[in-house]
PDB file of C-alpha atoms and ligand atoms in Angstrom:
ATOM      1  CA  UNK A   1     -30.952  -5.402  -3.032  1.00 88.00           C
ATOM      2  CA  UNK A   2     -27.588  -5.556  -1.467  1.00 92.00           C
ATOM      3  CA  UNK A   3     -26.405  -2.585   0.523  1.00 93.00           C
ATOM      4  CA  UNK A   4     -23.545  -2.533  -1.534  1.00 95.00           C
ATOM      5  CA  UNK A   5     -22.427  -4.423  -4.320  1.00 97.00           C
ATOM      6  CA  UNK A   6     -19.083  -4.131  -6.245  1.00 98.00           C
ATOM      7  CA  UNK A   7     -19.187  -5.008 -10.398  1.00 98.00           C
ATOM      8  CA  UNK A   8     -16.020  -5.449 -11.600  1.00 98.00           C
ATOM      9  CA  UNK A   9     -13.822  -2.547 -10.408  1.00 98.00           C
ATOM     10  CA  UNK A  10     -10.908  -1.712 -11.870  1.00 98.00           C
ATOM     11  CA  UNK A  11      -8.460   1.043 -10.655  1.00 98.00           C
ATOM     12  CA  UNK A  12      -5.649   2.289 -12.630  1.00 98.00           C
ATOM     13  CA  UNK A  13      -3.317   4.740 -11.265  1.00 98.00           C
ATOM     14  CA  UNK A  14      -1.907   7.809 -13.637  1.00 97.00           C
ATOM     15  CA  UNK A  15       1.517   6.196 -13.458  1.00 94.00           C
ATOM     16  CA  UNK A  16       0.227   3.158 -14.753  1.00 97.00           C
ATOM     17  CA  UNK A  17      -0.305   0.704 -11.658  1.00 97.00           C
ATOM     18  CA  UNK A  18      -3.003  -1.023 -11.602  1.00 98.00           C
ATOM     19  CA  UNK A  19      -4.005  -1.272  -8.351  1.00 98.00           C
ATOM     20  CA  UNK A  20      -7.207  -3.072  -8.650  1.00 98.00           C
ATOM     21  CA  UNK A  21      -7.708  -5.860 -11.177  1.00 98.00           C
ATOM     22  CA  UNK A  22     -11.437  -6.851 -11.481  1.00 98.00           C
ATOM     23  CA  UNK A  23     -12.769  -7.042  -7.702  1.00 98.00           C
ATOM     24  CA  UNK A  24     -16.610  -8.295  -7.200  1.00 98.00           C
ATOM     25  CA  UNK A  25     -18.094  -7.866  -3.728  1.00 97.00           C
ATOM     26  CA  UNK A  26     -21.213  -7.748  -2.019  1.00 96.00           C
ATOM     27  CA  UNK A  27     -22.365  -6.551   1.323  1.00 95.00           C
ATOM     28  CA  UNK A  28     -25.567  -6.903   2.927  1.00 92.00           C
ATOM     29  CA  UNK A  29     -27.099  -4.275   5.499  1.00 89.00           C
ATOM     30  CA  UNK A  30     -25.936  -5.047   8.753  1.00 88.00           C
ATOM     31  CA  UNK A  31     -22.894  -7.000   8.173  1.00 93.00           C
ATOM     32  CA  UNK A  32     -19.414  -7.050   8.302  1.00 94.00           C
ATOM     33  CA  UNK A  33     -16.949  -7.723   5.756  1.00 96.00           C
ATOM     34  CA  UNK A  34     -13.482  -8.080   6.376  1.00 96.00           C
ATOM     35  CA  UNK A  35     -10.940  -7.459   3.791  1.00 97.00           C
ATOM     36  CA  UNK A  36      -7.476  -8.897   4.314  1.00 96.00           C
ATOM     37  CA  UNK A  37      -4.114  -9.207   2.252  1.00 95.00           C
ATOM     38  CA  UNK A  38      -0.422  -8.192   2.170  1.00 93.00           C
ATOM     39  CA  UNK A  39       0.840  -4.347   1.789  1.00 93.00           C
ATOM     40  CA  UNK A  40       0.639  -3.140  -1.421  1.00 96.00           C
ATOM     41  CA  UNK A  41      -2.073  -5.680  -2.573  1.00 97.00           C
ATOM     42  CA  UNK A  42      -4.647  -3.148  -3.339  1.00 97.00           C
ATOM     43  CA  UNK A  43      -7.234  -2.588  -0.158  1.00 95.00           C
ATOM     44  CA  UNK A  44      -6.765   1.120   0.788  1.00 92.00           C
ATOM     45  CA  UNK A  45      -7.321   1.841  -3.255  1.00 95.00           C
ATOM     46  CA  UNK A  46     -10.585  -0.531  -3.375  1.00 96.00           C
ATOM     47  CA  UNK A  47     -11.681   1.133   0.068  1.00 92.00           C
ATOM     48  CA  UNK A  48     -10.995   4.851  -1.460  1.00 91.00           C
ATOM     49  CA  UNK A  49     -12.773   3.984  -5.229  1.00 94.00           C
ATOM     50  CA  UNK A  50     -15.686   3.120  -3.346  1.00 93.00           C
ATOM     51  CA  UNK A  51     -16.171   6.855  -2.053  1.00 89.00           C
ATOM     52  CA  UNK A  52     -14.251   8.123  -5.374  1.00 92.00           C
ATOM     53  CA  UNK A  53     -11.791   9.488  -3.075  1.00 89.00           C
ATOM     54  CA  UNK A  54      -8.589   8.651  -5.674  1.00 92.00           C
ATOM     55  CA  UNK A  55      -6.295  11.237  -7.120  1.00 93.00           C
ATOM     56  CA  UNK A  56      -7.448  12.697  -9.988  1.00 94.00           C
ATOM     57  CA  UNK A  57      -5.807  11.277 -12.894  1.00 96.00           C
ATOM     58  CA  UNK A  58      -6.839   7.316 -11.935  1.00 97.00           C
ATOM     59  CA  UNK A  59      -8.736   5.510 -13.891  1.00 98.00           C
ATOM     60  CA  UNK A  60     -11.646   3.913 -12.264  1.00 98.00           C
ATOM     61  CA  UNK A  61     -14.085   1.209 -14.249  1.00 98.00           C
ATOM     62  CA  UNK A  62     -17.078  -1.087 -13.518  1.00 98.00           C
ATOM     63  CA  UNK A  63     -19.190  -0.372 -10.997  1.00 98.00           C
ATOM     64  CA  UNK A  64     -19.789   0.380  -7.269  1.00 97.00           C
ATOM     65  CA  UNK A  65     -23.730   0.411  -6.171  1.00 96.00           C
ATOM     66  CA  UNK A  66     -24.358   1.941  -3.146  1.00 94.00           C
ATOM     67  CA  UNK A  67     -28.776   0.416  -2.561  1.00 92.00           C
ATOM     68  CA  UNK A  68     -28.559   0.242  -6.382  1.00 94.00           C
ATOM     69  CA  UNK A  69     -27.070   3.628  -7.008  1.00 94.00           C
ATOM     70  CA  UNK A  70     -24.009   3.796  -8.886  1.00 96.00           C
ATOM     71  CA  UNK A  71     -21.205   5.600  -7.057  1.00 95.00           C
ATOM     72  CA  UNK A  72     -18.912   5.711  -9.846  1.00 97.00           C
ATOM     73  CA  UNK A  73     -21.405   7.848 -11.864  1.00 96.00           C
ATOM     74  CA  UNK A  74     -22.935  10.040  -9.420  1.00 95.00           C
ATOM     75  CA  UNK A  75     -22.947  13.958 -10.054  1.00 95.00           C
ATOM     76  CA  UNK A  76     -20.443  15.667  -7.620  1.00 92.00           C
ATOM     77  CA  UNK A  77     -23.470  17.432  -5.797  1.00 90.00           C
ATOM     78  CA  UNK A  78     -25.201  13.742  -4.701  1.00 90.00           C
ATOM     79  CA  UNK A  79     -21.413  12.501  -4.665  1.00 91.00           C
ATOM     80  CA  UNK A  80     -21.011  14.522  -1.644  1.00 86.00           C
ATOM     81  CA  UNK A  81     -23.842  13.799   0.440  1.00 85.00           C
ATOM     82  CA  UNK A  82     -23.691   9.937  -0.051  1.00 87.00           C
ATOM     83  CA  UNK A  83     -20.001  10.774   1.188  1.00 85.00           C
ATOM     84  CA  UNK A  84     -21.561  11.515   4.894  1.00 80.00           C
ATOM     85  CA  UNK A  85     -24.775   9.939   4.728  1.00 76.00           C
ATOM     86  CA  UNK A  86     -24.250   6.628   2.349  1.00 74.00           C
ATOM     87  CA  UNK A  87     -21.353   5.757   3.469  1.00 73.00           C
ATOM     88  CA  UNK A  88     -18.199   7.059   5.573  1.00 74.00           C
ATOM     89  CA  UNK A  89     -14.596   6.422   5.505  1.00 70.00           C
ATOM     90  CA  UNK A  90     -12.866   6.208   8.244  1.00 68.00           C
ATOM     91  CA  UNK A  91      -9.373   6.063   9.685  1.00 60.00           C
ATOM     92  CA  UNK A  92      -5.466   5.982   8.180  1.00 55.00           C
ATOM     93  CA  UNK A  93      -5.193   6.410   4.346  1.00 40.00           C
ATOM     94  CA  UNK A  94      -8.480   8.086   4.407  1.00 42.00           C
ATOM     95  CA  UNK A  95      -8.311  11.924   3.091  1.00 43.00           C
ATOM     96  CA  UNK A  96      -9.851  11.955   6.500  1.00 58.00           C
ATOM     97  CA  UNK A  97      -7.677  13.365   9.550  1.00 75.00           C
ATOM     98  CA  UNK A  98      -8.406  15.674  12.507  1.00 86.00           C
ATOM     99  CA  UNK A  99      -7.850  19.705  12.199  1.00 89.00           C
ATOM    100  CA  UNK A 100      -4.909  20.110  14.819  1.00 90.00           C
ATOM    101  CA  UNK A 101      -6.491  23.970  15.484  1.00 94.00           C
ATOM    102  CA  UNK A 102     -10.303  23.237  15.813  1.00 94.00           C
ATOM    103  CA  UNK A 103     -11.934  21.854  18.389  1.00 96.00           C
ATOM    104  CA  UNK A 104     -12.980  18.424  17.629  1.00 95.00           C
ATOM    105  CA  UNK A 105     -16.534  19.284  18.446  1.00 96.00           C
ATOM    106  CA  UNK A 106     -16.570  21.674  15.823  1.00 95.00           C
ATOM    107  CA  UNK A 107     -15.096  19.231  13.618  1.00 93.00           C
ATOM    108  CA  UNK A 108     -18.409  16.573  14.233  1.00 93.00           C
ATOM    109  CA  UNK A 109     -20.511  19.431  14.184  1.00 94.00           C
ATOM    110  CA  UNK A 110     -19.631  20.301  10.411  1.00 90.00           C
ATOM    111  CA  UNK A 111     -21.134  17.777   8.687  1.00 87.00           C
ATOM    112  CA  UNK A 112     -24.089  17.874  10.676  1.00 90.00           C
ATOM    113  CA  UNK A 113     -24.330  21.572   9.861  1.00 91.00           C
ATOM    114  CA  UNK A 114     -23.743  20.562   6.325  1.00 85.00           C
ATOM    115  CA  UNK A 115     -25.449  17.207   5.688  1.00 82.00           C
ATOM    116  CA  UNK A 116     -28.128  17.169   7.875  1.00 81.00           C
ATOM    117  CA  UNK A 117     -29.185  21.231   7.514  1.00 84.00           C
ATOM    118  CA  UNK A 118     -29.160  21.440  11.681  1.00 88.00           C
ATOM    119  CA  UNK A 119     -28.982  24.510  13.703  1.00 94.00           C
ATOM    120  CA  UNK A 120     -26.175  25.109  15.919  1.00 94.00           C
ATOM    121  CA  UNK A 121     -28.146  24.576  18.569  1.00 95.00           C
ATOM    122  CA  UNK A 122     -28.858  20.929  17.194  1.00 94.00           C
ATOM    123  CA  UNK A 123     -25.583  20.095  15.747  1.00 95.00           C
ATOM    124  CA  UNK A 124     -24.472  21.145  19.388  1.00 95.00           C
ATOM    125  CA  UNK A 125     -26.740  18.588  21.030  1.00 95.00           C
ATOM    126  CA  UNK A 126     -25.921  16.073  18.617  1.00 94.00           C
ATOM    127  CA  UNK A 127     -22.368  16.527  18.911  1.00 96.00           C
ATOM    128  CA  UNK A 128     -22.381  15.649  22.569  1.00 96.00           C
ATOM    129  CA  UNK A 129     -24.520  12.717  21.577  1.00 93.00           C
ATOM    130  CA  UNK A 130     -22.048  11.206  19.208  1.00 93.00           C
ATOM    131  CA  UNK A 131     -19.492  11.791  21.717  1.00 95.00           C
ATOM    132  CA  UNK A 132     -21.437  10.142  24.322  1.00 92.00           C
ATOM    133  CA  UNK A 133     -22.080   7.301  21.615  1.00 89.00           C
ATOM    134  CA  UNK A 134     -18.346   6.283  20.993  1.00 89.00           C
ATOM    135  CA  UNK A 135     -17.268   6.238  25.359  1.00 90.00           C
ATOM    136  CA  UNK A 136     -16.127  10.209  25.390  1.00 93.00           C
ATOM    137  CA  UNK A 137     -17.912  12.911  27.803  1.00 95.00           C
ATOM    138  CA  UNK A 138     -20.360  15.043  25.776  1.00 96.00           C
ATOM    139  CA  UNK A 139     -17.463  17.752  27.438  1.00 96.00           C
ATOM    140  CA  UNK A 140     -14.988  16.809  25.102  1.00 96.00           C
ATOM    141  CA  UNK A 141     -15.983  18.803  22.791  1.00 97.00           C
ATOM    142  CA  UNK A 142     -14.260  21.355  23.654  1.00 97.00           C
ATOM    143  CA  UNK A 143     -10.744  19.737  23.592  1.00 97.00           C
ATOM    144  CA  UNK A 144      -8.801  20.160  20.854  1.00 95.00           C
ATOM    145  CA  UNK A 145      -7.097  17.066  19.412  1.00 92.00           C
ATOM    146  CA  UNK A 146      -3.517  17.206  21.276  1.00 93.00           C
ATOM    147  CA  UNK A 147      -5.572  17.102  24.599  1.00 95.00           C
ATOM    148  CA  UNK A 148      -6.688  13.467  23.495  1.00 92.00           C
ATOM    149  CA  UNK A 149      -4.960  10.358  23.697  1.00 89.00           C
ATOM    150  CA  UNK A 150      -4.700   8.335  20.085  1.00 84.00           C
ATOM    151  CA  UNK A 151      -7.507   5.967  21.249  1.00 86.00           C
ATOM    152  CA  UNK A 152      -9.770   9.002  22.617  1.00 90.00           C
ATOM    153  CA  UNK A 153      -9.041  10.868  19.135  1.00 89.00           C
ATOM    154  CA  UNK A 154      -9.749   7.683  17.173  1.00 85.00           C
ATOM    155  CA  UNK A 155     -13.231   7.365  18.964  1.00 88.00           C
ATOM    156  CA  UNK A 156     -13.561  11.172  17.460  1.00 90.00           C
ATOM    157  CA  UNK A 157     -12.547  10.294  14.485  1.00 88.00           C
ATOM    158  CA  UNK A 158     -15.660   7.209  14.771  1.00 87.00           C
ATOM    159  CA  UNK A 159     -18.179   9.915  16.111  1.00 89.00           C
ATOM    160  CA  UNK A 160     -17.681  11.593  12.972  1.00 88.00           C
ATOM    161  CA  UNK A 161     -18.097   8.722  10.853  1.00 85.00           C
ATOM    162  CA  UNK A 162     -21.391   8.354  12.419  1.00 86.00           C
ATOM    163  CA  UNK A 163     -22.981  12.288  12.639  1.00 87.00           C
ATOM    164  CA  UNK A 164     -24.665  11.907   9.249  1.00 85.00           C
ATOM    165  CA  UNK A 165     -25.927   8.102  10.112  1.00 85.00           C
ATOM    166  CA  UNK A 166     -24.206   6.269   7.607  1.00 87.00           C
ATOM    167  CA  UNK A 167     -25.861   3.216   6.059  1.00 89.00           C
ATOM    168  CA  UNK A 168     -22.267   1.628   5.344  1.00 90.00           C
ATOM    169  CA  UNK A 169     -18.725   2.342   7.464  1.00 88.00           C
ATOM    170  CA  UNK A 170     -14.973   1.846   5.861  1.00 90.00           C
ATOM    171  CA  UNK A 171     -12.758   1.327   8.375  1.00 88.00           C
ATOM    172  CA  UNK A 172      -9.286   0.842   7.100  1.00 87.00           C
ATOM    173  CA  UNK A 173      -6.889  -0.419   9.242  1.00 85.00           C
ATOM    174  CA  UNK A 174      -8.709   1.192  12.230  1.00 81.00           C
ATOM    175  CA  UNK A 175      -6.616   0.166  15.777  1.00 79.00           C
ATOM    176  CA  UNK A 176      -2.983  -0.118  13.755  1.00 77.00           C
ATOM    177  CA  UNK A 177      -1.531   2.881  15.275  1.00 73.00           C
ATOM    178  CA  UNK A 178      -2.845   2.136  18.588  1.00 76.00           C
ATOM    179  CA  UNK A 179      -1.540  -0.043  21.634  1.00 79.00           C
ATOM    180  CA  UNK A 180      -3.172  -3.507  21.761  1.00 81.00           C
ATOM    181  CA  UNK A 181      -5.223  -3.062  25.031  1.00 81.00           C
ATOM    182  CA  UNK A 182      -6.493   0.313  23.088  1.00 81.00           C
ATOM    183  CA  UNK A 183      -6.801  -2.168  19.783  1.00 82.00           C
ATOM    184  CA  UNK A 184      -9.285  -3.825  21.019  1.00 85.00           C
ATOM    185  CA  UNK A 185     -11.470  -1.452  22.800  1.00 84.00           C
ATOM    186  CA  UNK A 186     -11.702   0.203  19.849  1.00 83.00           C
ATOM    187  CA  UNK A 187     -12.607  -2.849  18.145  1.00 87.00           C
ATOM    188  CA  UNK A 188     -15.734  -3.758  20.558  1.00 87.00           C
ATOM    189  CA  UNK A 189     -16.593  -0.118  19.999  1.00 86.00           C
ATOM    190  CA  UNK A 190     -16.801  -0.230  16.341  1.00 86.00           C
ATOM    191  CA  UNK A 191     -18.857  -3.766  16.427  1.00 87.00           C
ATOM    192  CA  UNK A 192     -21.637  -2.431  19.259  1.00 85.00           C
ATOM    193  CA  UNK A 193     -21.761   0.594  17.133  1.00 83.00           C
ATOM    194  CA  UNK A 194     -22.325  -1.243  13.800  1.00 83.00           C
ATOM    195  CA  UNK A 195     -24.923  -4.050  16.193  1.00 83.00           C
ATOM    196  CA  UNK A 196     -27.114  -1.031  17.305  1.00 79.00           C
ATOM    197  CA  UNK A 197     -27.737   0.819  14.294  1.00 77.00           C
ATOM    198  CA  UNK A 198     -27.753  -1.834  11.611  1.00 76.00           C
ATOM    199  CA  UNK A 199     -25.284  -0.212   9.592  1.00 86.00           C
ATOM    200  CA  UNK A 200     -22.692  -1.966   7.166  1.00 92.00           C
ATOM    201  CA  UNK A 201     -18.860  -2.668   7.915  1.00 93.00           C
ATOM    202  CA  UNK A 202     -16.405  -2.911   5.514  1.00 95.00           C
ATOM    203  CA  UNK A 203     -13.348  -3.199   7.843  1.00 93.00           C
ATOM    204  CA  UNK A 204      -9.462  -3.385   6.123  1.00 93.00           C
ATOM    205  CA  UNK A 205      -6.883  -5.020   8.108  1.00 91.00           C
ATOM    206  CA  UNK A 206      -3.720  -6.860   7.263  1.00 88.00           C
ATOM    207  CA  UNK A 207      -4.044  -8.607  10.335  1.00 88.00           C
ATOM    208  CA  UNK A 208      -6.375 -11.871   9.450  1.00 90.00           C
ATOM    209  CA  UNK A 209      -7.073 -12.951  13.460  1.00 88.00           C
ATOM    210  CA  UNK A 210      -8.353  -9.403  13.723  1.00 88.00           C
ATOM    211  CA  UNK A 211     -10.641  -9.704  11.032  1.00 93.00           C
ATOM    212  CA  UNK A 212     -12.289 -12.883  11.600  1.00 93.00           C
ATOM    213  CA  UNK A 213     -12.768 -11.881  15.126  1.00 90.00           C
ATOM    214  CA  UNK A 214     -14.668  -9.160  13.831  1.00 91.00           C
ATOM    215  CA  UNK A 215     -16.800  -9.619  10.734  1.00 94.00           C
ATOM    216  CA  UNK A 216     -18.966 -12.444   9.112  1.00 93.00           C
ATOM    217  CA  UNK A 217     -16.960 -12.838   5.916  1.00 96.00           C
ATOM    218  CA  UNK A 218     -13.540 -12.390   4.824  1.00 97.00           C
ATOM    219  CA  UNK A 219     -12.004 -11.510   1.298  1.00 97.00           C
ATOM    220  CA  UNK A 220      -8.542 -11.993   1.062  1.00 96.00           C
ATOM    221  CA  UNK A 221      -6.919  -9.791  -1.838  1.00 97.00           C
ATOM    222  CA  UNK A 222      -3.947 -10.744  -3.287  1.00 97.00           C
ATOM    223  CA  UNK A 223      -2.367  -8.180  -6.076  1.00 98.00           C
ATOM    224  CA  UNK A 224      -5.392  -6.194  -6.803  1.00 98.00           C
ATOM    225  CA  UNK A 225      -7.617  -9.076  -7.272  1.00 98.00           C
ATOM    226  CA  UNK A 226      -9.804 -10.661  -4.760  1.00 98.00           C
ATOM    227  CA  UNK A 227      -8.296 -14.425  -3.973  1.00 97.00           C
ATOM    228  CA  UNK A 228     -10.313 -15.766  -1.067  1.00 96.00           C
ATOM    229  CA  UNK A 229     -14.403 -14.800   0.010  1.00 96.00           C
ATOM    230  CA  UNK A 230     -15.961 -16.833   2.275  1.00 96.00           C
ATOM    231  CA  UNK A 231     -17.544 -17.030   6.253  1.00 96.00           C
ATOM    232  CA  UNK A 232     -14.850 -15.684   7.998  1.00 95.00           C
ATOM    233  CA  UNK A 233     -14.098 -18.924  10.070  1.00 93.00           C
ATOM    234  CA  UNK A 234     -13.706 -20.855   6.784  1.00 94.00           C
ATOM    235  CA  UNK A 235     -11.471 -18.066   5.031  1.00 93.00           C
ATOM    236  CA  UNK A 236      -9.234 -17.957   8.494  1.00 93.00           C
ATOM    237  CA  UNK A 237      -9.000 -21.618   9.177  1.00 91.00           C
ATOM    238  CA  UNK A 238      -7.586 -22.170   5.099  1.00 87.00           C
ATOM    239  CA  UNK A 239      -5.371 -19.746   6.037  1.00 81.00           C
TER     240      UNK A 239
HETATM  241  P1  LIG B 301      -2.732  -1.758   0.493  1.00 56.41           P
HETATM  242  O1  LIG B 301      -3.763  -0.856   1.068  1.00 56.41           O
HETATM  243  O2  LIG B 301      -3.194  -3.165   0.353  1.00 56.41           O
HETATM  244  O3  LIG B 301      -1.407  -1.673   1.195  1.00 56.41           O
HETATM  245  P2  LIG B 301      -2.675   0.129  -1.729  1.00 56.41           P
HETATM  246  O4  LIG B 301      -4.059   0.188  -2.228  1.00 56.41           O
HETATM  247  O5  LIG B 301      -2.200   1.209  -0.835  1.00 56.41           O
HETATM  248  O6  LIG B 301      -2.456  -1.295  -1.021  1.00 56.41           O
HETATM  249  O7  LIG B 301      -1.676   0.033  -2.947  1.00 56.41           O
HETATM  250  C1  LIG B 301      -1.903  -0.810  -4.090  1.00 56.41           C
HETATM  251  C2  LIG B 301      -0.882  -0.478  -5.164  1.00 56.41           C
HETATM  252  O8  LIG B 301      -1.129   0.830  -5.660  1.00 56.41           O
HETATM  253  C3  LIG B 301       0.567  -0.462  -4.671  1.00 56.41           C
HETATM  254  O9  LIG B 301       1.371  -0.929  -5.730  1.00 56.41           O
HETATM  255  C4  LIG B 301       0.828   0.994  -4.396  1.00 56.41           C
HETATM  256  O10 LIG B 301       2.191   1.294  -4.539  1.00 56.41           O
HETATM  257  C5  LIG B 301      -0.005   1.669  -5.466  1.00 56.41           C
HETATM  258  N1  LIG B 301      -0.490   3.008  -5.054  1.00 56.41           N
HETATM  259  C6  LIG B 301      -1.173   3.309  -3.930  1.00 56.41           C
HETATM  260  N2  LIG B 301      -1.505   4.623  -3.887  1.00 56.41           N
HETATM  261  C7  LIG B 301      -1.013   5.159  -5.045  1.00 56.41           C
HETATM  262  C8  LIG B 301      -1.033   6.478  -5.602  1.00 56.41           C
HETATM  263  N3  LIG B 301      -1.644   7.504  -4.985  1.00 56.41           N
HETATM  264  N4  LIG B 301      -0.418   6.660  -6.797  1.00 56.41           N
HETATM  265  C9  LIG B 301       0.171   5.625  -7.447  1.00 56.41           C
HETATM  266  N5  LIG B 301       0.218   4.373  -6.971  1.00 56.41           N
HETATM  267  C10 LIG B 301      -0.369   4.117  -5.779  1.00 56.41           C
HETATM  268  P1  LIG B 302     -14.366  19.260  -0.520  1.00 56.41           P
HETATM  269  O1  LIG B 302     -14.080  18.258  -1.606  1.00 56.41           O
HETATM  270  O2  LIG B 302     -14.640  20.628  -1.001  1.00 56.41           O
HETATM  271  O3  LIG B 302     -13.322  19.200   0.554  1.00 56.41           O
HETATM  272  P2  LIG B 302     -16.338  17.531   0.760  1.00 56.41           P
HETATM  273  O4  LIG B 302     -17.707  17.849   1.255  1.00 56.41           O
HETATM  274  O5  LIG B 302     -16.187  16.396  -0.197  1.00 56.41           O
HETATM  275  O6  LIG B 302     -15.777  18.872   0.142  1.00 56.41           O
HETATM  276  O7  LIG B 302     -15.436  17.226   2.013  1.00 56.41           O
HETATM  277  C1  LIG B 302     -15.093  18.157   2.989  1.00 56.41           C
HETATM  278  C2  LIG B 302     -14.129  17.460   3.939  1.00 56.41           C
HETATM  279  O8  LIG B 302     -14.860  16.550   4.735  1.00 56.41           O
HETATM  280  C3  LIG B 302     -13.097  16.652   3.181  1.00 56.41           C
HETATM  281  O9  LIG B 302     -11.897  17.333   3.033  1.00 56.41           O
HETATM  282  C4  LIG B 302     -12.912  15.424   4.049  1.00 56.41           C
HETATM  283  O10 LIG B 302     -11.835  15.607   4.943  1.00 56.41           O
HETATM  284  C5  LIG B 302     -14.173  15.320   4.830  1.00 56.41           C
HETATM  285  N1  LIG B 302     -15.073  14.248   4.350  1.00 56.41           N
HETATM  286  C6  LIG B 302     -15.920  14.285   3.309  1.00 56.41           C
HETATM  287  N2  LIG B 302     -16.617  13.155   3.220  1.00 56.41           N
HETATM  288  C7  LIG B 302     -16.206  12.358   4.235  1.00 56.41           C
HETATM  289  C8  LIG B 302     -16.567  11.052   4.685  1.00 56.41           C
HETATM  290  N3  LIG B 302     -17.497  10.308   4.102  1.00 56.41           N
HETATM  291  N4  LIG B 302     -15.955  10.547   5.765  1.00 56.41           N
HETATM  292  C9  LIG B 302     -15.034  11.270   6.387  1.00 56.41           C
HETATM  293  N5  LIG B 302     -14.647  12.504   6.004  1.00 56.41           N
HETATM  294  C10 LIG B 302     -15.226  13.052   4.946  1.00 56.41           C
END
């Protein structure tokens, strides 16, 4: 069975754009997927239908099977724990963004609280691992996010993708705000991360070199449909 694997998905939005026109994809444990294309050609809205993050009001068919369970028809009580522990979202476009008055320990230690039923005492100590995890001092915790620099807060914003081990990360457009020596620490982050724990990448770039430096296989997407899937040296050398 395929970590995740994408039937047909269709996403309409109220006002009548339709976003995403029939996309198929699979995903194995483990590996990384880029998805590429212009602005506009559907990838944030295929990245956010996978977690049923959309504005209510879109219409969302086919299906989205997260190891064989359908995501699309889940009750909203599993819905929410497959949102930590199945799979997390990360980065721009997400509903996902730091609270500028918490401390962004705090704000790792919730789910953990939530998801994983910890103490404080162990949501505390596993806090300061995930910090220590993503290249930030277990101290850090304590900062709240205007202390950080954008790179520091986007490895917080990782560390949080990872506190309820997630079998699959979404990472859309993860280093675009960022400077490009920043870029691509962030990027070697993200791939030792996904190397040591055998999780699943789905990464969302419009920046193709980025992408095929990065995952095993590419799908380019080209007005809500899916044009291009291949090896991602194949799909970047016909490009
Ligand atoms: P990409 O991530 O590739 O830039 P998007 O998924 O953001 O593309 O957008 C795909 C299409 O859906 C675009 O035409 C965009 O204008 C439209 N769209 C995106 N978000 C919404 C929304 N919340 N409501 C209505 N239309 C949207
Ligand atoms: P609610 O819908 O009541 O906000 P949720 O448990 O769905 O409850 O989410 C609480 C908050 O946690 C959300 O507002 C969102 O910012 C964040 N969140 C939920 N799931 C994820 C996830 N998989 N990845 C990142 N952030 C998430």
């Amino acid at each position: 069975m395929s970590l995740l694997d994408v039937r047909g998905l269709t996403v309409t939005y109220a006002g009548g754009t339709a976003a995403v026109r029939g996309v198929d994809l699979r995903l194995e444990a483990g590996r990384k997927l880029g998805i590429a294309g212009e602005s506009g050609c559907g990838k944030s809205t295929l990245a956010l239908a996978l977690l049923r993050l959309l504005p209510a009001g879109t219409r969302v068919g086919g299906e989205v099977l997260l190891d064989g369970e359908d995501v699309l028809a889940m009750k909203w009580g599993r819905l929410r724990a497959v949102r930590w522990a199945g799979a997390s979202i990360v980065f721009q476009g997400a509903m996902h963004s730091l609270n500028p008055v918490r401390r962004v320990g705090d704000q790792i230690a919730e789910p953990v609280l939530l998801h994983r039923r910890a103490t404080p005492a162990g949501a505390r100590k596993r806090t300061g691992e995930l910090l220590e995890q993503v290249g930030l001092p277990a101290a850090r915790a304590a900062a709240y996010p205007h202390e950080l620099s954008g790179g520091q807060r986007q490895r917080v914003m990782i560390a949080m993708a990872l506190a309820c081990d997630p079998r699959l990360i979404i990472a859309d457009e993860p280093t675009t705000a960022l400077d490009v020596m920043v870029q691509a620490q962030i990027l070697r982050l993200i791939e030792r991360l996904v190397a040591d724990q055998d999780v699943g990448l789905i990464m969302i770039s419009h920046d193709l070199a980025v992408l095929a430096g990065t995952c095993d296989r590419l799908a380019v997407m080209y007005a809500g449909r899916v044009v291009e899937e291949g090896p991602a040296g194949d799909v970047y050398e016909a490009a």
